[in-house]
Amino acid sequence: NLLLEEEFLPHNCKCKDEENAVEISDGFFQWDAPPDDSSVEGYIIEGLNLVIQKEKLTAICGPVGSGRSSVLSAILGRMPMISGNVAIDGSIAYSSQQAWIFNDTLKENIFFGKPSDENKFKEVVNVCGLESDISYMDNGENTEIGDRGINLSGGQKQRVSLARAVYSDSDIYLLDDPLSAVDVHVGKHLFNECIKKKLCGKTIILVTHQLQ
């Protein structure tokens, strides 16, 4: 449950190069790391150096369990940093692989506290491939989708999570395998219409195992 997770502090250092959105220098990260432990043994991520340029699409590819999602957690500040430096320039939107859905309407799950803009909402729903799904719901976009999205499929949950991130209109998008729970046709739509077109000009870090 997202609301039960420990609070984490986002990184607030600015990038040295104004053309970069994310800079990690010699970063050492570990889950539940003791604050007084200076040993590098047992670290999940060791000596990470990463530069992400602004307004570019960067893909992190690799098999399940290779630590792809941990890199996003390190950028977000969720994974404790033992040493090194992380710099972020811009606001961040995050779409996790395990989509978090709360007990409210589909529309409110996408708005997530942001001001209501119907035209923007319709565009986001379209690029995230949710139009057809909404048309089959009893109350359309105002359908109550239940705690943890109990009445949504895995692919629908993931697209609602992606739509929430897109609607936020942030500077940096961290997308954790958003295509993993959808079929090839929907995945192609999401990549072409949402990631490549709608988010064009944004900084995108896409975690995926689908090289094609």
Protein backbone atom coordinates (compact mmCIF):
# COMPACT_ATOMS: atom_id res chain seq x y z
CA ASN A 1 0.00 0.00 0.00
CA LEU A 2 1.56 3.28 -1.12
CA LEU A 3 0.18 5.18 1.87
CA LEU A 4 1.89 2.77 4.28
CA GLU A 5 5.34 3.14 2.74
CA GLU A 6 8.00 5.02 4.66
CA GLU A 7 8.41 8.63 3.64
CA PHE A 8 11.42 9.24 1.45
CA LEU A 9 13.28 12.42 0.68
CA PRO A 10 13.67 13.41 -2.98
CA HIS A 11 17.07 14.55 -4.17
CA ASN A 12 17.30 18.33 -4.32
CA CYS A 13 20.77 18.90 -5.82
CA LYS A 14 20.88 20.64 -9.19
CA CYS A 15 22.71 19.13 -12.16
CA LYS A 16 26.15 20.51 -12.93
CA ASP A 17 25.40 20.55 -16.66
CA GLU A 18 22.23 22.48 -17.53
CA GLU A 19 21.62 20.11 -20.47
CA ASN A 20 21.15 17.18 -18.09
CA ALA A 21 18.01 16.18 -16.21
CA VAL A 22 19.60 13.49 -14.01
CA GLU A 23 23.18 13.03 -12.84
CA ILE A 24 24.38 10.23 -10.55
CA SER A 25 28.04 10.18 -9.56
CA ASP A 26 29.64 7.12 -7.92
CA GLY A 27 26.34 6.24 -6.25
CA PHE A 28 26.08 3.43 -3.70
CA PHE A 29 22.53 2.40 -2.77
CA GLN A 30 21.01 -0.28 -0.55
CA TRP A 31 17.54 -1.07 0.78
CA ASP A 32 17.32 -0.75 4.59
CA ALA A 33 20.98 0.14 4.80
CA PRO A 34 22.22 0.93 8.33
CA PRO A 35 23.17 4.62 8.45
CA ASP A 36 26.54 3.95 10.13
CA ASP A 37 27.66 1.16 7.77
CA SER A 38 30.40 2.34 5.44
CA SER A 39 31.07 -1.12 3.96
CA VAL A 40 30.26 -1.57 0.28
CA GLU A 41 29.65 -5.31 0.68
CA GLY A 42 26.07 -6.34 0.03
CA TYR A 43 25.02 -3.18 -1.81
CA ILE A 44 22.29 -3.61 -4.38
CA ILE A 45 23.73 -0.86 -6.59
CA GLU A 46 27.45 -0.12 -6.48
CA GLY A 47 29.39 2.72 -8.08
CA LEU A 48 26.57 3.90 -10.33
CA ASN A 49 27.43 6.69 -12.74
CA LEU A 50 24.54 7.87 -14.86
CA VAL A 51 23.77 10.92 -16.99
CA ILE A 52 20.32 11.47 -18.50
CA GLN A 53 20.00 14.36 -20.94
CA LYS A 54 16.95 16.60 -20.96
CA GLU A 55 14.18 15.99 -23.50
CA LYS A 56 15.59 12.58 -24.46
CA LEU A 57 14.17 9.06 -24.30
CA THR A 58 16.52 6.72 -22.45
CA ALA A 59 15.76 3.00 -22.17
CA ILE A 60 17.09 0.77 -19.39
CA CYS A 61 16.93 -2.78 -20.72
CA GLY A 62 17.60 -6.08 -19.03
CA PRO A 63 16.01 -9.29 -17.72
CA VAL A 64 13.71 -9.46 -14.70
CA GLY A 65 15.71 -9.18 -11.47
CA SER A 66 18.64 -7.34 -13.05
CA GLY A 67 18.07 -4.18 -11.00
CA ARG A 68 16.39 -2.01 -13.63
CA SER A 69 13.63 -0.85 -11.26
CA SER A 70 16.19 -0.22 -8.52
CA VAL A 71 17.81 2.43 -10.69
CA LEU A 72 14.49 4.29 -10.81
CA SER A 73 14.15 3.92 -7.03
CA ALA A 74 17.62 5.41 -6.63
CA ILE A 75 16.67 8.39 -8.79
CA LEU A 76 13.42 8.89 -6.86
CA GLY A 77 15.16 8.79 -3.49
CA ARG A 78 13.22 5.68 -2.42
CA MET A 79 16.35 3.54 -2.18
CA PRO A 80 18.67 4.89 0.55
CA MET A 81 21.89 6.39 -0.80
CA ILE A 82 24.96 5.52 1.27
CA SER A 83 27.44 7.59 -0.68
CA GLY A 84 27.79 9.46 -3.94
CA ASN A 85 25.67 12.22 -5.41
CA VAL A 86 22.32 12.40 -7.19
CA ALA A 87 21.21 15.59 -8.94
CA ILE A 88 17.78 16.17 -10.47
CA ASP A 89 16.66 19.13 -12.58
CA GLY A 90 12.87 19.18 -12.91
CA SER A 91 9.67 17.69 -11.54
CA ILE A 92 9.23 13.90 -11.68
CA ALA A 93 6.27 11.68 -12.58
CA TYR A 94 6.58 7.97 -11.81
CA SER A 95 4.56 5.07 -13.22
CA SER A 96 5.44 1.90 -11.31
CA GLN A 97 5.27 -1.65 -12.62
CA GLN A 98 2.90 -2.51 -9.76
CA ALA A 99 0.29 0.14 -10.48
CA TRP A 100 -1.18 1.84 -7.41
CA ILE A 101 -4.92 2.44 -7.66
CA PHE A 102 -7.09 3.98 -4.94
CA ASN A 103 -10.80 3.63 -4.24
CA ASP A 104 -12.38 6.38 -6.33
CA THR A 105 -13.50 6.99 -9.89
CA LEU A 106 -11.23 6.28 -12.83
CA LYS A 107 -11.16 10.00 -13.58
CA GLU A 108 -10.01 10.93 -10.06
CA ASN A 109 -7.33 8.24 -10.19
CA ILE A 110 -5.92 10.02 -13.23
CA PHE A 111 -6.37 13.58 -11.92
CA PHE A 112 -4.71 12.60 -8.61
CA GLY A 113 -5.35 16.03 -7.11
CA LYS A 114 -4.40 18.00 -10.22
CA PRO A 115 -6.84 20.64 -11.56
CA SER A 116 -9.60 19.26 -13.78
CA ASP A 117 -9.08 19.87 -17.50
CA GLU A 118 -11.54 17.92 -19.65
CA ASN A 119 -9.73 18.42 -22.96
CA LYS A 120 -6.43 17.39 -21.45
CA PHE A 121 -8.10 14.41 -19.77
CA LYS A 122 -9.60 13.17 -23.05
CA GLU A 123 -6.26 13.48 -24.83
CA VAL A 124 -4.47 11.56 -22.08
CA VAL A 125 -7.14 8.83 -22.11
CA ASN A 126 -6.69 8.52 -25.88
CA VAL A 127 -2.90 8.27 -25.95
CA CYS A 128 -2.95 5.80 -23.05
CA GLY A 129 -5.37 3.53 -24.89
CA LEU A 130 -8.18 3.75 -22.34
CA GLU A 131 -11.02 5.00 -24.55
CA SER A 132 -12.33 1.55 -25.43
CA ASP A 133 -12.09 0.35 -21.83
CA ILE A 134 -14.03 3.36 -20.56
CA SER A 135 -16.76 2.83 -23.16
CA TYR A 136 -17.51 -0.59 -21.65
CA MET A 137 -17.70 0.68 -18.06
CA ASP A 138 -21.17 1.23 -16.58
CA ASN A 139 -20.49 4.84 -15.63
CA GLY A 140 -17.68 5.55 -18.06
CA GLU A 141 -14.89 7.70 -16.67
CA ASN A 142 -16.91 8.17 -13.46
CA THR A 143 -16.94 4.45 -12.70
CA GLU A 144 -15.77 3.56 -9.19
CA ILE A 145 -12.84 1.24 -9.77
CA GLY A 146 -12.47 -0.08 -6.24
CA ASP A 147 -9.64 -0.35 -3.76
CA ARG A 148 -6.39 -1.37 -5.51
CA GLY A 149 -8.28 -1.47 -8.78
CA ILE A 150 -9.94 -4.75 -7.89
CA ASN A 151 -12.28 -4.57 -10.90
CA LEU A 152 -9.55 -3.67 -13.41
CA SER A 153 -7.25 -6.00 -15.33
CA GLY A 154 -3.48 -5.75 -14.94
CA GLY A 155 -3.17 -3.96 -18.26
CA GLN A 156 -5.89 -1.48 -17.36
CA LYS A 157 -4.25 -0.69 -14.03
CA GLN A 158 -0.94 -0.07 -15.74
CA ARG A 159 -2.52 2.27 -18.28
CA VAL A 160 -4.35 4.21 -15.56
CA SER A 161 -1.03 4.61 -13.75
CA LEU A 162 0.61 5.79 -16.98
CA ALA A 163 -2.27 8.19 -17.66
CA ARG A 164 -1.88 9.68 -14.17
CA ALA A 165 1.79 10.33 -14.84
CA VAL A 166 1.10 11.86 -18.26
CA TYR A 167 -1.70 14.07 -16.91
CA SER A 168 0.67 15.52 -14.29
CA ASP A 169 2.62 17.27 -17.07
CA SER A 170 5.96 16.82 -15.30
CA ASP A 171 9.46 17.43 -16.65
CA ILE A 172 10.87 13.93 -16.08
CA TYR A 173 9.02 10.64 -16.55
CA LEU A 174 10.17 7.42 -14.90
CA LEU A 175 8.24 4.60 -16.57
CA ASP A 176 8.77 1.15 -15.06
CA ASP A 177 7.91 -1.44 -17.71
CA PRO A 178 4.60 0.16 -18.76
CA LEU A 179 4.24 -2.28 -21.68
CA SER A 180 4.63 -5.52 -19.70
CA ALA A 181 0.92 -6.18 -19.03
CA VAL A 182 -0.52 -5.19 -22.42
CA ASP A 183 -0.71 -6.98 -25.75
CA VAL A 184 1.43 -6.11 -28.76
CA HIS A 185 -1.23 -3.91 -30.38
CA VAL A 186 -1.83 -1.82 -27.25
CA GLY A 187 1.90 -1.70 -26.51
CA LYS A 188 2.59 -0.28 -29.97
CA HIS A 189 -0.11 2.37 -29.44
CA LEU A 190 1.32 3.37 -26.05
CA PHE A 191 4.85 3.63 -27.39
CA ASN A 192 3.98 5.57 -30.54
CA GLU A 193 1.14 7.81 -29.35
CA CYS A 194 2.02 8.34 -25.70
CA ILE A 195 5.76 7.95 -25.24
CA LYS A 196 7.02 9.17 -28.62
CA LYS A 197 4.36 11.80 -29.46
CA LYS A 198 2.55 13.04 -26.36
CA LEU A 199 5.69 13.06 -24.22
CA CYS A 200 7.91 14.40 -26.99
CA GLY A 201 10.12 17.11 -25.52
CA LYS A 202 10.02 15.53 -22.06
CA THR A 203 12.79 13.58 -20.35
CA ILE A 204 11.79 9.90 -20.30
CA ILE A 205 13.54 7.00 -18.60
CA LEU A 206 11.87 3.81 -19.78
CA VAL A 207 12.55 0.50 -18.04
CA THR A 208 11.77 -2.44 -20.32
CA HIS A 209 12.76 -5.98 -21.24
CA GLN A 210 11.22 -5.63 -24.71
CA LEU A 211 14.04 -4.62 -27.01
CA GLN A 212 11.81 -4.81 -30.09
